[in-house]
PDB file of C-alpha atoms in Angstrom:
ATOM      1  CA  GLU A   1      16.654  37.451  42.877  1.00 53.00           C
ATOM      2  CA  LEU A   2      14.348  37.358  39.659  1.00 56.00           C
ATOM      3  CA  PRO A   3      15.789  37.299  36.455  1.00 64.00           C
ATOM      4  CA  SER A   4      14.821  40.194  34.431  1.00 69.00           C
ATOM      5  CA  PRO A   5      12.161  39.513  31.547  1.00 69.00           C
ATOM      6  CA  LEU A   6      13.495  38.823  28.293  1.00 68.00           C
ATOM      7  CA  THR A   7      13.258  41.317  25.681  1.00 72.00           C
ATOM      8  CA  THR A   8      11.589  40.263  22.154  1.00 66.00           C
ATOM      9  CA  GLU A   9      14.514  39.736  20.256  1.00 72.00           C
ATOM     10  CA  GLU A  10      15.939  37.342  23.035  1.00 72.00           C
ATOM     11  CA  ILE A  11      13.035  35.215  22.827  1.00 64.00           C
ATOM     12  CA  VAL A  12      13.071  35.016  19.103  1.00 62.00           C
ATOM     13  CA  ALA A  13      16.877  34.204  19.119  1.00 68.00           C
ATOM     14  CA  ARG A  14      16.106  31.229  21.637  1.00 67.00           C
ATOM     15  CA  LEU A  15      13.400  29.989  19.787  1.00 58.00           C
ATOM     16  CA  GLU A  16      15.347  29.891  16.702  1.00 60.00           C
ATOM     17  CA  GLY A  17      18.087  28.151  18.417  1.00 62.00           C
ATOM     18  CA  ALA A  18      15.989  25.544  19.835  1.00 57.00           C
ATOM     19  CA  SER A  19      14.256  25.085  16.538  1.00 54.00           C
ATOM     20  CA  SER A  20      17.429  24.534  14.702  1.00 53.00           C
ATOM     21  CA  SER A  21      18.385  21.032  14.563  1.00 52.00           C
ATOM     22  CA  ASP A  22      21.943  19.636  15.788  1.00 58.00           C
ATOM     23  CA  HIS A  23      22.068  17.653  12.181  1.00 62.00           C
ATOM     24  CA  GLY A  24      22.471  20.541   9.841  1.00 55.00           C
ATOM     25  CA  GLU A  25      22.788  20.076   6.182  1.00 59.00           C
ATOM     26  CA  GLY A  26      24.141  17.098   4.762  1.00 62.00           C
ATOM     27  CA  VAL A  27      22.479  14.533   7.081  1.00 64.00           C
ATOM     28  CA  PRO A  28      22.483  11.169   5.127  1.00 74.00           C
ATOM     29  CA  ASP A  29      19.426  10.026   3.191  1.00 79.00           C
ATOM     30  CA  TYR A  30      18.361   7.543   5.886  1.00 84.00           C
ATOM     31  CA  LYS A  31      16.288   4.295   4.550  1.00 81.00           C
ATOM     32  CA  TYR A  32      14.363   3.540   8.162  1.00 86.00           C
ATOM     33  CA  ILE A  33      14.490   6.800  10.152  1.00 87.00           C
ATOM     34  CA  GLU A  34      14.111  10.202   9.741  1.00 84.00           C
ATOM     35  CA  PRO A  35      14.197  13.347  12.427  1.00 87.00           C
ATOM     36  CA  THR A  36      11.117  13.065  14.922  1.00 87.00           C
ATOM     37  CA  SER A  37      10.613  16.838  13.841  1.00 83.00           C
ATOM     38  CA  THR A  38       9.176  15.673  10.485  1.00 79.00           C
ATOM     39  CA  ALA A  39       6.537  13.572  12.619  1.00 79.00           C
ATOM     40  CA  PHE A  40       5.563  16.895  14.168  1.00 79.00           C
ATOM     41  CA  ASP A  41       5.458  18.709  10.991  1.00 76.00           C
ATOM     42  CA  SER A  42       3.357  16.018   9.740  1.00 68.00           C
ATOM     43  CA  PHE A  43       0.968  16.088  12.697  1.00 70.00           C
ATOM     44  CA  VAL A  44       0.549  19.844  12.214  1.00 73.00           C
ATOM     45  CA  ASP A  45      -0.336  19.329   8.770  1.00 63.00           C
ATOM     46  CA  TYR A  46      -2.957  16.463   9.386  1.00 57.00           C
ATOM     47  CA  VAL A  47      -4.720  18.666  11.940  1.00 64.00           C
ATOM     48  CA  ARG A  48      -4.743  21.932  10.212  1.00 67.00           C
ATOM     49  CA  ASN A  49      -5.562  20.132   6.771  1.00 56.00           C
ATOM     50  CA  ASP A  50      -8.610  17.644   7.491  1.00 64.00           C
ATOM     51  CA  GLU A  51     -10.059  18.338   4.168  1.00 63.00           C
ATOM     52  CA  GLY A  52      -8.474  14.995   3.141  1.00 77.00           C
ATOM     53  CA  ARG A  53     -10.222  12.834   5.703  1.00 92.00           C
ATOM     54  CA  PHE A  54     -13.141  10.894   4.374  1.00 96.00           C
ATOM     55  CA  LEU A  55     -16.390  11.464   6.269  1.00 95.00           C
ATOM     56  CA  LEU A  56     -19.026   8.948   6.964  1.00 97.00           C
ATOM     57  CA  GLY A  57     -22.178  11.571   6.723  1.00 96.00           C
ATOM     58  CA  PHE A  58     -23.540  11.088   9.941  1.00 96.00           C
ATOM     59  CA  PRO A  59     -22.960  13.979  11.949  1.00 93.00           C
ATOM     60  CA  GLU A  60     -22.534  12.736  15.459  1.00 94.00           C
ATOM     61  CA  VAL A  61     -20.033  10.058  14.516  1.00 96.00           C
ATOM     62  CA  ASP A  62     -18.147  12.413  12.564  1.00 93.00           C
ATOM     63  CA  LEU A  63     -17.793  15.121  15.093  1.00 91.00           C
ATOM     64  CA  ALA A  64     -16.607  12.000  17.136  1.00 92.00           C
ATOM     65  CA  MET A  65     -14.159  10.666  14.641  1.00 93.00           C
ATOM     66  CA  ARG A  66     -13.311  14.024  12.964  1.00 90.00           C
ATOM     67  CA  GLY A  67     -13.223  11.700   9.797  1.00 93.00           C
ATOM     68  CA  LEU A  68     -10.767   8.745   8.480  1.00 96.00           C
ATOM     69  CA  ALA A  69      -7.541   9.720   7.328  1.00 94.00           C
ATOM     70  CA  ARG A  70      -5.337   8.042   4.687  1.00 94.00           C
ATOM     71  CA  GLY A  71      -3.868   4.779   6.052  1.00 95.00           C
ATOM     72  CA  GLU A  72      -6.299   4.737   9.049  1.00 96.00           C
ATOM     73  CA  MET A  73      -8.830   1.740   9.105  1.00 97.00           C
ATOM     74  CA  LEU A  74     -12.430   1.587  10.484  1.00 97.00           C
ATOM     75  CA  LEU A  75     -13.960  -1.441  11.510  1.00 96.00           C
ATOM     76  CA  VAL A  76     -18.028  -1.649  11.255  1.00 96.00           C
ATOM     77  CA  VAL A  77     -19.190  -4.647  13.799  1.00 95.00           C
ATOM     78  CA  GLY A  78     -22.419  -6.275  14.005  1.00 93.00           C
ATOM     79  CA  HIS A  79     -24.692  -9.184  13.522  1.00 91.00           C
ATOM     80  CA  SER A  80     -25.466 -10.598  10.560  1.00 89.00           C
ATOM     81  CA  HIS A  81     -28.376  -8.658   8.329  1.00 89.00           C
ATOM     82  CA  ASN A  82     -28.384  -5.846  11.075  1.00 92.00           C
ATOM     83  CA  GLY A  83     -27.273  -3.236   8.556  1.00 95.00           C
ATOM     84  CA  LYS A  84     -23.588  -2.951   8.606  1.00 96.00           C
ATOM     85  CA  SER A  85     -22.850  -2.557   5.016  1.00 97.00           C
ATOM     86  CA  GLN A  86     -25.981  -0.488   4.747  1.00 98.00           C
ATOM     87  CA  VAL A  87     -24.580   2.053   6.879  1.00 98.00           C
ATOM     88  CA  LEU A  88     -21.279   2.035   4.787  1.00 99.00           C
ATOM     89  CA  TYR A  89     -23.253   2.519   1.575  1.00 99.00           C
ATOM     90  CA  ASN A  90     -24.936   5.403   3.135  1.00 99.00           C
ATOM     91  CA  SER A  91     -21.906   7.005   3.878  1.00 98.00           C
ATOM     92  CA  ILE A  92     -20.744   6.093   0.187  1.00 98.00           C
ATOM     93  CA  VAL A  93     -23.733   7.980  -1.294  1.00 98.00           C
ATOM     94  CA  THR A  94     -23.314  10.676   0.878  1.00 98.00           C
ATOM     95  CA  ALA A  95     -19.747  11.463  -0.377  1.00 97.00           C
ATOM     96  CA  LEU A  96     -20.643  11.078  -3.784  1.00 98.00           C
ATOM     97  CA  LEU A  97     -23.431  13.317  -3.735  1.00 98.00           C
ATOM     98  CA  ASN A  98     -21.714  16.107  -1.725  1.00 96.00           C
ATOM     99  CA  THR A  99     -18.116  15.801  -2.552  1.00 95.00           C
ATOM    100  CA  ASP A 100     -15.899  14.779  -5.751  1.00 96.00           C
ATOM    101  CA  ALA A 101     -15.090  11.436  -3.714  1.00 97.00           C
ATOM    102  CA  HIS A 102     -13.602   8.554  -5.890  1.00 98.00           C
ATOM    103  CA  ILE A 103     -14.508   5.175  -3.862  1.00 99.00           C
ATOM    104  CA  LEU A 104     -13.011   1.624  -4.355  1.00 99.00           C
ATOM    105  CA  LEU A 105     -15.477  -1.076  -3.054  1.00 98.00           C
ATOM    106  CA  PHE A 106     -14.209  -4.571  -2.404  1.00 98.00           C
ATOM    107  CA  SER A 107     -17.286  -7.001  -2.009  1.00 97.00           C
ATOM    108  CA  PRO A 108     -16.753 -10.391  -1.984  1.00 96.00           C
ATOM    109  CA  ASP A 109     -20.324 -10.704  -0.076  1.00 95.00           C
ATOM    110  CA  GLU A 110     -22.533  -9.385  -2.617  1.00 96.00           C
ATOM    111  CA  PRO A 111     -22.179  -9.374  -6.146  1.00 97.00           C
ATOM    112  CA  ARG A 112     -21.496  -6.061  -7.760  1.00 96.00           C
ATOM    113  CA  GLU A 113     -24.992  -5.925  -9.503  1.00 97.00           C
ATOM    114  CA  LEU A 114     -26.673  -6.123  -6.153  1.00 97.00           C
ATOM    115  CA  VAL A 115     -24.632  -3.507  -4.297  1.00 98.00           C
ATOM    116  CA  ALA A 116     -25.118  -0.980  -7.591  1.00 97.00           C
ATOM    117  CA  GLN A 117     -28.793  -1.507  -7.154  1.00 97.00           C
ATOM    118  CA  LYS A 118     -28.797  -0.764  -3.374  1.00 98.00           C
ATOM    119  CA  LEU A 119     -26.397   2.442  -4.043  1.00 98.00           C
ATOM    120  CA  HIS A 120     -29.121   3.601  -6.624  1.00 98.00           C
ATOM    121  CA  CYS A 121     -32.115   3.250  -4.476  1.00 98.00           C
ATOM    122  CA  ILE A 122     -30.381   5.016  -1.472  1.00 98.00           C
ATOM    123  CA  ALA A 123     -29.230   7.843  -3.708  1.00 98.00           C
ATOM    124  CA  TYR A 124     -32.282   8.383  -6.040  1.00 98.00           C
ATOM    125  CA  GLY A 125     -34.713   7.194  -3.143  1.00 97.00           C
ATOM    126  CA  ARG A 126     -36.124   4.297  -4.944  1.00 97.00           C
ATOM    127  CA  ASN A 127     -37.904   1.244  -3.639  1.00 97.00           C
ATOM    128  CA  GLY A 128     -35.683  -1.954  -4.582  1.00 95.00           C
ATOM    129  CA  GLU A 129     -38.477  -4.031  -5.477  1.00 95.00           C
ATOM    130  CA  GLU A 130     -40.256  -1.332  -7.523  1.00 97.00           C
ATOM    131  CA  LEU A 131     -37.136  -0.464  -9.380  1.00 96.00           C
ATOM    132  CA  GLU A 132     -36.703  -3.973 -10.271  1.00 96.00           C
ATOM    133  CA  GLN A 133     -40.358  -4.209 -11.717  1.00 97.00           C
ATOM    134  CA  GLN A 134     -39.863  -0.865 -13.543  1.00 97.00           C
ATOM    135  CA  ILE A 135     -36.932  -1.762 -15.499  1.00 96.00           C
ATOM    136  CA  LYS A 136     -38.771  -5.468 -16.198  1.00 96.00           C
ATOM    137  CA  ASP A 137     -41.458  -3.605 -17.494  1.00 97.00           C
ATOM    138  CA  GLY A 138     -39.142  -1.541 -19.624  1.00 96.00           C
ATOM    139  CA  ASN A 139     -40.021   1.937 -18.155  1.00 97.00           C
ATOM    140  CA  GLU A 140     -38.109   4.316 -19.974  1.00 97.00           C
ATOM    141  CA  ALA A 141     -37.792   7.240 -17.514  1.00 97.00           C
ATOM    142  CA  VAL A 142     -36.205   4.597 -14.782  1.00 97.00           C
ATOM    143  CA  LEU A 143     -34.020   2.892 -17.601  1.00 97.00           C
ATOM    144  CA  GLU A 144     -32.811   6.445 -18.469  1.00 97.00           C
ATOM    145  CA  GLU A 145     -32.217   7.320 -15.007  1.00 97.00           C
ATOM    146  CA  VAL A 146     -29.954   4.352 -14.306  1.00 97.00           C
ATOM    147  CA  ARG A 147     -28.135   4.837 -17.463  1.00 97.00           C
ATOM    148  CA  VAL A 148     -27.258   8.302 -16.436  1.00 97.00           C
ATOM    149  CA  ALA A 149     -26.636   7.678 -13.000  1.00 97.00           C
ATOM    150  CA  SER A 150     -24.213   4.790 -14.119  1.00 96.00           C
ATOM    151  CA  ARG A 151     -22.269   6.954 -16.193  1.00 96.00           C
ATOM    152  CA  SER A 152     -21.895   9.907 -13.852  1.00 97.00           C
ATOM    153  CA  LEU A 153     -22.645   9.682 -10.091  1.00 98.00           C
ATOM    154  CA  PHE A 154     -21.479   6.240 -10.044  1.00 98.00           C
ATOM    155  CA  ASP A 155     -18.868   6.433 -12.425  1.00 98.00           C
ATOM    156  CA  ARG A 156     -16.822   7.612  -9.245  1.00 98.00           C
ATOM    157  CA  ILE A 157     -17.317   4.268  -7.714  1.00 98.00           C
ATOM    158  CA  LEU A 158     -15.483   1.196  -9.010  1.00 98.00           C
ATOM    159  CA  ILE A 159     -17.109  -1.998  -7.514  1.00 98.00           C
ATOM    160  CA  ASN A 160     -14.890  -5.564  -7.400  1.00 98.00           C
ATOM    161  CA  ASP A 161     -16.834  -8.642  -6.038  1.00 97.00           C
ATOM    162  CA  GLY A 162     -13.815 -10.937  -6.088  1.00 96.00           C
ATOM    163  CA  ALA A 163     -12.079 -12.343  -2.907  1.00 94.00           C
ATOM    164  CA  LEU A 164      -8.991 -10.817  -3.732  1.00 96.00           C
ATOM    165  CA  THR A 165      -5.438 -11.009  -2.089  1.00 96.00           C
ATOM    166  CA  PHE A 166      -3.559  -8.173  -0.872  1.00 96.00           C
ATOM    167  CA  THR A 167      -1.496  -8.128  -4.212  1.00 97.00           C
ATOM    168  CA  GLN A 168      -4.615  -8.022  -6.236  1.00 98.00           C
ATOM    169  CA  MET A 169      -6.066  -5.382  -4.248  1.00 98.00           C
ATOM    170  CA  SER A 170      -2.907  -3.394  -4.799  1.00 98.00           C
ATOM    171  CA  ASP A 171      -3.146  -4.113  -8.582  1.00 98.00           C
ATOM    172  CA  THR A 172      -6.883  -3.008  -8.605  1.00 98.00           C
ATOM    173  CA  LEU A 173      -5.972   0.160  -6.986  1.00 98.00           C
ATOM    174  CA  LYS A 174      -3.698   0.910  -9.524  1.00 98.00           C
ATOM    175  CA  GLU A 175      -5.938   0.175 -12.295  1.00 98.00           C
ATOM    176  CA  ALA A 176      -8.440   2.404 -10.539  1.00 98.00           C
ATOM    177  CA  GLN A 177      -5.970   4.874 -10.635  1.00 98.00           C
ATOM    178  CA  ASP A 178      -5.053   4.618 -14.252  1.00 98.00           C
ATOM    179  CA  TYR A 179      -9.122   4.662 -14.882  1.00 98.00           C
ATOM    180  CA  TRP A 180      -9.838   7.835 -12.955  1.00 98.00           C
ATOM    181  CA  GLY A 181      -6.495   9.589 -13.329  1.00 98.00           C
ATOM    182  CA  ARG A 182      -6.551  10.372  -9.766  1.00 98.00           C
ATOM    183  CA  HIS A 183      -5.862   8.250  -6.313  1.00 98.00           C
ATOM    184  CA  PRO A 184      -9.400   7.243  -4.776  1.00 98.00           C
ATOM    185  CA  ASN A 185     -10.315   9.083  -1.218  1.00 97.00           C
ATOM    186  CA  PHE A 186     -11.969   5.785   0.296  1.00 98.00           C
ATOM    187  CA  ALA A 187     -11.777   2.095   0.344  1.00 99.00           C
ATOM    188  CA  MET A 188     -14.415  -0.410   1.549  1.00 98.00           C
ATOM    189  CA  VAL A 189     -13.931  -4.029   2.203  1.00 98.00           C
ATOM    190  CA  ASP A 190     -17.357  -6.352   2.951  1.00 94.00           C
ATOM    191  CA  TYR A 191     -16.276  -8.281   4.762  1.00 89.00           C
ATOM    192  CA  LEU A 192     -13.218  -9.234   6.640  1.00 94.00           C
ATOM    193  CA  GLU A 193     -13.828 -12.870   7.176  1.00 92.00           C
ATOM    194  CA  LEU A 194     -14.006 -13.195   3.224  1.00 93.00           C
ATOM    195  CA  GLN A 195     -10.833 -12.313   2.317  1.00 93.00           C
ATOM    196  CA  PRO A 196      -8.417 -15.142   1.321  1.00 92.00           C
ATOM    197  CA  GLY A 197      -6.924 -17.104   4.197  1.00 89.00           C
ATOM    198  CA  GLU A 198      -8.170 -18.910   7.286  1.00 85.00           C
ATOM    199  CA  SER A 199     -11.217 -18.149   9.050  1.00 75.00           C
ATOM    200  CA  ASP A 200      -9.886 -18.863  12.563  1.00 81.00           C
ATOM    201  CA  HIS A 201      -8.467 -16.870  15.237  1.00 82.00           C
ATOM    202  CA  THR A 202      -5.087 -16.443  13.896  1.00 86.00           C
ATOM    203  CA  GLY A 203      -6.453 -16.207  10.130  1.00 89.00           C
ATOM    204  CA  VAL A 204      -8.758 -13.172  10.898  1.00 89.00           C
ATOM    205  CA  VAL A 205      -5.989 -11.450  12.997  1.00 90.00           C
ATOM    206  CA  ALA A 206      -3.834 -11.693  10.204  1.00 92.00           C
ATOM    207  CA  LYS A 207      -6.347 -10.734   7.803  1.00 94.00           C
ATOM    208  CA  ALA A 208      -7.197  -7.473   9.999  1.00 94.00           C
ATOM    209  CA  GLN A 209      -3.227  -6.907  10.226  1.00 94.00           C
ATOM    210  CA  GLY A 210      -2.985  -7.189   6.402  1.00 96.00           C
ATOM    211  CA  LEU A 211      -5.550  -4.900   5.571  1.00 97.00           C
ATOM    212  CA  LYS A 212      -4.452  -2.324   8.155  1.00 96.00           C
ATOM    213  CA  ARG A 213      -0.907  -2.566   5.859  1.00 97.00           C
ATOM    214  CA  TRP A 214      -2.292  -2.353   2.940  1.00 98.00           C
ATOM    215  CA  SER A 215      -4.218   1.021   3.900  1.00 97.00           C
ATOM    216  CA  LYS A 216      -0.969   2.205   5.096  1.00 96.00           C
ATOM    217  CA  GLU A 217       0.979   1.285   2.197  1.00 97.00           C
ATOM    218  CA  ALA A 218      -1.731   2.334  -0.305  1.00 97.00           C
ATOM    219  CA  SER A 219      -2.387   5.671   1.617  1.00 96.00           C
ATOM    220  CA  ILE A 220      -6.195   5.536   1.750  1.00 97.00           C
ATOM    221  CA  PRO A 221      -9.077   5.292   4.279  1.00 98.00           C
ATOM    222  CA  LEU A 222     -10.383   2.209   4.729  1.00 98.00           C
ATOM    223  CA  ALA A 223     -13.645   0.711   6.453  1.00 98.00           C
ATOM    224  CA  VAL A 224     -14.022  -2.900   6.996  1.00 97.00           C
ATOM    225  CA  VAL A 225     -17.091  -4.671   7.589  1.00 96.00           C
ATOM    226  CA  HIS A 226     -16.739  -7.430  10.675  1.00 94.00           C
ATOM    227  CA  GLN A 227     -19.071 -10.006  11.653  1.00 90.00           C
ATOM    228  CA  ALA A 228     -19.835 -10.002  15.201  1.00 82.00           C
ATOM    229  CA  GLY A 229     -19.161 -13.661  16.969  1.00 64.00           C
ATOM    230  CA  ARG A 230     -21.592 -15.769  18.387  1.00 58.00           C
ATOM    231  CA  GLY A 231     -20.647 -15.023  21.934  1.00 56.00           C
ATOM    232  CA  SER A 232     -20.832 -11.548  21.440  1.00 55.00           C
ATOM    233  CA  GLY A 233     -24.181 -10.708  22.955  1.00 65.00           C
ATOM    234  CA  ASP A 234     -27.606 -10.379  21.838  1.00 72.00           C
ATOM    235  CA  ARG A 235     -28.599  -8.857  18.706  1.00 74.00           C
ATOM    236  CA  HIS A 236     -30.206  -5.901  19.909  1.00 74.00           C
ATOM    237  CA  LYS A 237     -27.780  -4.657  22.305  1.00 75.00           C
ATOM    238  CA  PRO A 238     -24.565  -2.670  21.363  1.00 71.00           C
ATOM    239  CA  ALA A 239     -21.658  -4.603  20.308  1.00 66.00           C
ATOM    240  CA  LEU A 240     -18.703  -4.187  22.576  1.00 62.00           C
ATOM    241  CA  ILE A 241     -15.160  -3.452  21.587  1.00 58.00           C
ATOM    242  CA  THR A 242     -14.209  -7.030  21.330  1.00 57.00           C
ATOM    243  CA  ALA A 243     -17.400  -8.145  19.553  1.00 55.00           C
ATOM    244  CA  GLY A 244     -15.897  -9.058  16.157  1.00 51.00           C
ATOM    245  CA  LYS A 245     -15.552 -12.609  15.308  1.00 55.00           C
ATOM    246  CA  TYR A 246     -12.186 -13.502  16.343  1.00 59.00           C
ATOM    247  CA  GLY A 247     -10.997 -10.267  17.195  1.00 62.00           C
ATOM    248  CA  GLY A 248      -9.244  -8.005  14.620  1.00 76.00           C
ATOM    249  CA  GLU A 249     -10.194  -4.742  16.578  1.00 84.00           C
ATOM    250  CA  GLN A 250      -6.596  -3.942  17.838  1.00 87.00           C
ATOM    251  CA  GLU A 251      -5.654  -2.691  14.420  1.00 89.00           C
ATOM    252  CA  ALA A 252      -8.452  -0.263  13.660  1.00 94.00           C
ATOM    253  CA  LEU A 253      -8.322   3.307  14.749  1.00 95.00           C
ATOM    254  CA  ALA A 254     -12.266   3.241  15.544  1.00 96.00           C
ATOM    255  CA  VAL A 255     -14.770   0.399  15.944  1.00 96.00           C
ATOM    256  CA  LEU A 256     -18.367   1.023  15.160  1.00 96.00           C
ATOM    257  CA  GLY A 257     -21.010  -1.400  16.359  1.00 95.00           C
ATOM    258  CA  VAL A 258     -24.325  -1.553  14.485  1.00 96.00           C
ATOM    259  CA  TYR A 259     -27.251  -3.187  16.052  1.00 96.00           C
ATOM    260  CA  ARG A 260     -30.962  -2.880  15.976  1.00 96.00           C
ATOM    261  CA  LYS A 261     -33.070  -2.563  18.855  1.00 96.00           C
ATOM    262  CA  ARG A 262     -36.292  -4.420  17.149  1.00 95.00           C
ATOM    263  CA  ASP A 263     -34.532  -7.765  17.903  1.00 92.00           C
ATOM    264  CA  ASP A 264     -35.351  -6.949  21.463  1.00 94.00           C
ATOM    265  CA  PRO A 265     -38.129  -9.769  22.680  1.00 94.00           C
ATOM    266  CA  SER A 266     -38.977  -7.689  25.700  1.00 96.00           C
ATOM    267  CA  LEU A 267     -40.241  -4.519  23.469  1.00 96.00           C
ATOM    268  CA  SER A 268     -43.897  -3.425  23.975  1.00 97.00           C
ATOM    269  CA  TYR A 269     -46.019  -3.252  20.578  1.00 96.00           C
ATOM    270  CA  LEU A 270     -45.263   0.475  20.359  1.00 97.00           C
ATOM    271  CA  GLU A 271     -41.725   0.107  20.990  1.00 97.00           C
ATOM    272  CA  LYS A 272     -41.692  -2.643  18.220  1.00 96.00           C
ATOM    273  CA  CYS A 273     -43.465   0.118  15.843  1.00 97.00           C
ATOM    274  CA  TYR A 274     -40.861   2.396  16.657  1.00 98.00           C
ATOM    275  CA  HIS A 275     -37.892   0.407  16.544  1.00 97.00           C
ATOM    276  CA  SER A 276     -39.013  -1.665  13.449  1.00 98.00           C
ATOM    277  CA  VAL A 277     -37.275   1.127  11.459  1.00 98.00           C
ATOM    278  CA  SER A 278     -34.560   2.158  13.758  1.00 98.00           C
ATOM    279  CA  ILE A 279     -30.858   1.502  13.660  1.00 98.00           C
ATOM    280  CA  ASN A 280     -28.122   2.173  16.068  1.00 97.00           C
ATOM    281  CA  VAL A 281     -24.670   3.149  15.304  1.00 97.00           C
ATOM    282  CA  ARG A 282     -22.369   3.074  18.462  1.00 97.00           C
ATOM    283  CA  VAL A 283     -18.516   4.506  18.373  1.00 97.00           C
ATOM    284  CA  THR A 284     -17.199   1.839  20.652  1.00 95.00           C
ATOM    285  CA  LYS A 285     -13.339   2.507  20.072  1.00 95.00           C
ATOM    286  CA  ASN A 286     -11.861   5.874  18.974  1.00 96.00           C
ATOM    287  CA  LYS A 287      -8.278   6.257  19.331  1.00 95.00           C
ATOM    288  CA  ARG A 288      -8.203  10.015  17.549  1.00 91.00           C
ATOM    289  CA  PRO A 289      -7.873  12.375  20.709  1.00 86.00           C
ATOM    290  CA  PRO A 290     -10.025  12.961  22.991  1.00 86.00           C
ATOM    291  CA  ASN A 291     -11.438   9.605  22.113  1.00 92.00           C
ATOM    292  CA  LYS A 292     -14.760  10.604  22.097  1.00 93.00           C
ATOM    293  CA  LEU A 293     -17.536   7.661  21.998  1.00 96.00           C
ATOM    294  CA  GLY A 294     -21.211   7.745  21.705  1.00 96.00           C
ATOM    295  CA  ASP A 295     -24.508   5.780  20.809  1.00 97.00           C
ATOM    296  CA  PHE A 296     -26.448   7.412  18.028  1.00 98.00           C
ATOM    297  CA  GLU A 297     -30.136   6.260  16.572  1.00 98.00           C
ATOM    298  CA  TYR A 298     -31.168   6.848  13.304  1.00 98.00           C
ATOM    299  CA  PHE A 299     -34.073   5.983  10.821  1.00 98.00           C
ATOM    300  CA  LEU A 300     -33.583   3.235   8.474  1.00 98.00           C
ATOM    301  CA  CYS A 301     -36.044   3.528   5.534  1.00 98.00           C
ATOM    302  CA  PRO A 302     -37.587  -0.200   4.692  1.00 96.00           C
ATOM    303  CA  HIS A 303     -38.184   0.641   1.503  1.00 97.00           C
ATOM    304  CA  THR A 304     -34.819   2.516  -0.022  1.00 98.00           C
ATOM    305  CA  GLY A 305     -32.314   1.791   2.737  1.00 98.00           C
ATOM    306  CA  GLN A 306     -31.667   5.079   3.268  1.00 98.00           C
ATOM    307  CA  ILE A 307     -30.421   5.895   7.007  1.00 99.00           C
ATOM    308  CA  ARG A 308     -30.944   9.370   8.345  1.00 98.00           C
ATOM    309  CA  PRO A 309     -32.161  11.236  11.359  1.00 97.00           C
ATOM    310  CA  TYR A 310     -35.332   9.811  12.963  1.00 98.00           C
ATOM    311  CA  ARG A 311     -38.472  12.093  12.826  1.00 97.00           C
ATOM    312  CA  ASP A 312     -41.675  11.642  14.595  1.00 96.00           C
ATOM    313  CA  ASP A 313     -43.708  11.316  11.204  1.00 96.00           C
ATOM    314  CA  ASP A 314     -41.507   8.396  10.528  1.00 97.00           C
ATOM    315  CA  ILE A 315     -43.138   6.110  13.186  1.00 97.00           C
ATOM    316  CA  PRO A 316     -45.043   3.426  11.724  1.00 97.00           C
ATOM    317  CA  PRO A 317     -48.731   3.170  12.715  1.00 95.00           C
ATOM    318  CA  ASP A 318     -48.461  -0.442  13.197  1.00 95.00           C
ATOM    319  CA  ASP A 319     -45.953  -3.152  13.147  1.00 94.00           C
ATOM    320  CA  ARG A 320     -45.928  -4.101   9.520  1.00 94.00           C
ATOM    321  CA  TYR A 321     -41.998  -3.790   9.299  1.00 94.00           C
ATOM    322  CA  MET A 322     -41.834  -6.577  11.851  1.00 90.00           C
ATOM    323  CA  ARG A 323     -43.440  -8.995   9.878  1.00 78.00           C
TER     324      ARG A 323
END
C-alpha cells in the first residue's frame, strides 16, 4: 500500500528537522574545523554573488570561466614574446575603464615605466613609438593626457617591478590597501619563473604552490604569466595543459594558452597576411563546472597593443607585419 502524500505542514517540519544541526548552540570555537554546512553556505553565496569575480574582458573566455574569484589562480602560458602579458594588460585596462577595479601588478620581467606605457597605449589607442616621440617633442596635449591618466585611471593600478618574496608581496598588498583605503580586486604576476627561488622543476612547482597559497591568504584573484617549456610544442600551435616550463599547472583553477598562428611556416601568403595580426587564447584547463574549454581568435593591433574581436577590415593588405 502506497503511503499517503505529505501535507505542506509535514514537509516544512521535515525540512526544518533535516536542516537543524545535531550540534546546537554552544559549539566550541574550533581552530581547524567548522561544520560542512558553512561550506555549502559559502558555495551558494559564491554562485549567487559573482560580482566579486574578476572578468578578463574576453567574452568567450569569461563565459567559459565565469570569472576569477578571490583565492583562485589563473596561469597564462605561452612561448616568449607571444602575447601572454599583453592579454592580461588588455584585461586590466578593460577592468579599469569599465569598473571601479583596483589592481596590483607584480612585474619583475619589465620595468614599471614600460608597463605604464603599454597600459596607456591600450587605454587610449596610442601608437607606442609615436607616443614616445610626442612626449620627446613636448606635445602639450599628449603630456596633459598622460598626466591626467596617471592621476585618475591609472591611480587604480600599482606596479612593483621587483622580484619580491611572498612576505614582501604581502607587505606590498598592505601598503596598497593603505594607499587606496580598500582591498584590490585583482593581482597579476609577470612571470612565474622570475619569482625568488630556484628555476628547476622543484623550484617552479614550489613557486606555483606558493603563489596559490598567497592568493588564498590574501583573498585576491591572481593571474600568473608562465613561460612554455622548450618541449611544449611549436610556437604556432596551442599550448597544452602541461606546456608550462617545469609544470605548475596543478595549482591553477584554469590555464590559458596564448599562441600566434603567424609562426606557422606552412602558411600561404594570404594566411600570413591574416595571421600577422591575429592572436589565439585557448582555455586548456578549467576546473569550474561544467569545465568548458575552447580556442578563441582575436585581433592584436600592431600599433596600440589592443586585443579585440577580429573584423574583416582588420586584415592587412600585405605581409608588412610579418617583417
